């Protein structure tokens, strides 16, 4: 099976070809065009994202097909992100995919962006397959899931306010280190002294017990407020910046690692699959891998190109959902996660 994937849910225009069957599927080509227009606004401007997708989508798809050495006629299935995401941005990808599907008489399947993040790692790493604990941490979402099988997703916890990537972006703006914030904060934190600032670990305390929402849920607002106060209190922000970044990052990592370990233990899983843009964070990966190793479990994290938004994961998820081809595909800003139940 050869699947063409298309992703335009936020600020990356991406197309990819994935070939193979089931967990044996591999990336034949993947083109990701990141829009830099948003940097001056320090955040994604939806209308500008839609326009940039419109300009880029044709050449990006052509380039992906060329990279895989195939034509549209050689593709067995077209998969496109139908949600969740920015509605104008999604519409560009969905409309383009519908056009290709009609023109080439190829079936079209709609893909849920977050389900696709769970599939991304498996394209690189054959061991990143269920059963596993999934942690998706991106600019828009933070989810902790138990995944006994593809298509069977049990929600353990989610954020009550900001997503983890969003918190990184806001803290980057506060520290004036640039956009996108995650990589800038991580870089800044490398020179920071971990003992200078100790920020609260939100939604984390020893009294929490399995069965309580707090046991797995996340929250970023208290930590963000603590950062605002610390930045205001700093007499020399230039000198304190790396220490503030380090203090923030350490707090986030401790929360994510502790809650993931709770899930591994309670659900009896041996593997953790990380997904979403924050999965690029090396300090998070290292801390998570070390903590899991101590319990005989392993971390499976995608390569950076498969961590952030990309169409290869969309094609892989489309392959899994191939039987649904033929049902109407419509862009949707909000979309229920298929197969997700609260654990
Ligand atoms: O998955 P993604 O590309 O887009 C969404 O679906 O949201 O994630 C983007 C998010 C941004 O908030 C960005 O700041 C964050 O991922 N990010 C990072 C790092 N690289 C990207 N956060 C922390 N550390 C990083 N190295
Ligand atoms: Zn994403």
PDB file of C-alpha atoms and ligand atoms in Angstrom, residues 12 113 117 138-140 165-166 168-169 180-183 186 276-278 280-281 307-309, ligand 1:
ATOM      1  CA  UNK A  12       3.379  23.543   8.698  1.00  0.00           C
ATOM      2  CA  UNK A 113      -4.241  14.938  13.945  1.00  0.00           C
ATOM      3  CA  UNK A 117       0.963  11.903  16.487  1.00  0.00           C
ATOM      4  CA  UNK A 138       2.361  19.832  21.500  1.00  0.00           C
ATOM      5  CA  UNK A 139       1.507  23.493  21.091  1.00  0.00           C
ATOM      6  CA  UNK A 140      -2.215  22.777  21.236  1.00  0.00           C
ATOM      7  CA  UNK A 165       4.155  23.619  24.198  1.00  0.00           C
ATOM      8  CA  UNK A 166       1.946  26.673  24.633  1.00  0.00           C
ATOM      9  CA  UNK A 168       6.954  26.995  26.602  1.00  0.00           C
ATOM     10  CA  UNK A 169       5.911  29.583  23.981  1.00  0.00           C
ATOM     11  CA  UNK A 180       8.936  29.386  18.518  1.00  0.00           C
ATOM     12  CA  UNK A 181       9.485  29.263  22.225  1.00  0.00           C
ATOM     13  CA  UNK A 182      10.266  25.618  22.977  1.00  0.00           C
ATOM     14  CA  UNK A 183      13.670  25.398  21.295  1.00  0.00           C
ATOM     15  CA  UNK A 186      15.584  24.728  25.966  1.00  0.00           C
ATOM     16  CA  UNK A 276       4.162  16.304  19.546  1.00  0.00           C
ATOM     17  CA  UNK A 277       6.549  19.229  19.208  1.00  0.00           C
ATOM     18  CA  UNK A 278       7.675  19.179  22.866  1.00  0.00           C
ATOM     19  CA  UNK A 280      11.942  17.515  20.525  1.00  0.00           C
ATOM     20  CA  UNK A 281      13.112  18.652  23.976  1.00  0.00           C
ATOM     21  CA  UNK A 307       7.924  15.079  16.378  1.00  0.00           C
ATOM     22  CA  UNK A 308       6.596  18.334  15.013  1.00  0.00           C
ATOM     23  CA  UNK A 309       3.686  18.416  12.591  1.00  0.00           C
TER      24      UNK A 309
HETATM   25  O1  LIG B   1       3.293  19.359  17.414  1.00  0.00           O
HETATM   26  P1  LIG B   1       3.670  20.769  17.074  1.00  0.00           P
HETATM   27  O2  LIG B   1       4.647  21.000  15.945  1.00  0.00           O
HETATM   28  O3  LIG B   1       2.420  21.623  16.698  1.00  0.00           O
HETATM   29  C1  LIG B   1       1.192  21.485  17.303  1.00  0.00           C
HETATM   30  O4  LIG B   1       0.423  20.580  16.887  1.00  0.00           O
HETATM   31  O5  LIG B   1       0.969  22.250  18.255  1.00  0.00           O
HETATM   32  O6  LIG B   1       4.216  21.438  18.420  1.00  0.00           O
HETATM   33  C2  LIG B   1       4.688  22.744  18.470  1.00  0.00           C
HETATM   34  C3  LIG B   1       5.049  23.067  19.910  1.00  0.00           C
HETATM   35  C4  LIG B   1       5.369  24.540  20.130  1.00  0.00           C
HETATM   36  O7  LIG B   1       4.630  24.999  21.238  1.00  0.00           O
HETATM   37  C5  LIG B   1       6.868  24.537  20.412  1.00  0.00           C
HETATM   38  O8  LIG B   1       7.284  25.584  21.282  1.00  0.00           O
HETATM   39  C6  LIG B   1       7.058  23.180  21.050  1.00  0.00           C
HETATM   40  O9  LIG B   1       6.212  22.326  20.311  1.00  0.00           O
HETATM   41  N1  LIG B   1       8.467  22.743  20.963  1.00  0.00           N
HETATM   42  C7  LIG B   1       9.254  22.535  22.047  1.00  0.00           C
HETATM   43  C8  LIG B   1      10.550  22.219  21.542  1.00  0.00           C
HETATM   44  N2  LIG B   1      10.486  22.211  20.180  1.00  0.00           N
HETATM   45  C9  LIG B   1       9.192  22.528  19.846  1.00  0.00           C
HETATM   46  N3  LIG B   1       9.003  22.618  23.365  1.00  0.00           N
HETATM   47  C10 LIG B   1      10.020  22.380  24.216  1.00  0.00           C
HETATM   48  N4  LIG B   1      11.291  22.091  23.813  1.00  0.00           N
HETATM   49  C11 LIG B   1      11.606  22.001  22.505  1.00  0.00           C
HETATM   50  N5  LIG B   1      12.839  21.711  22.117  1.00  0.00           N
END
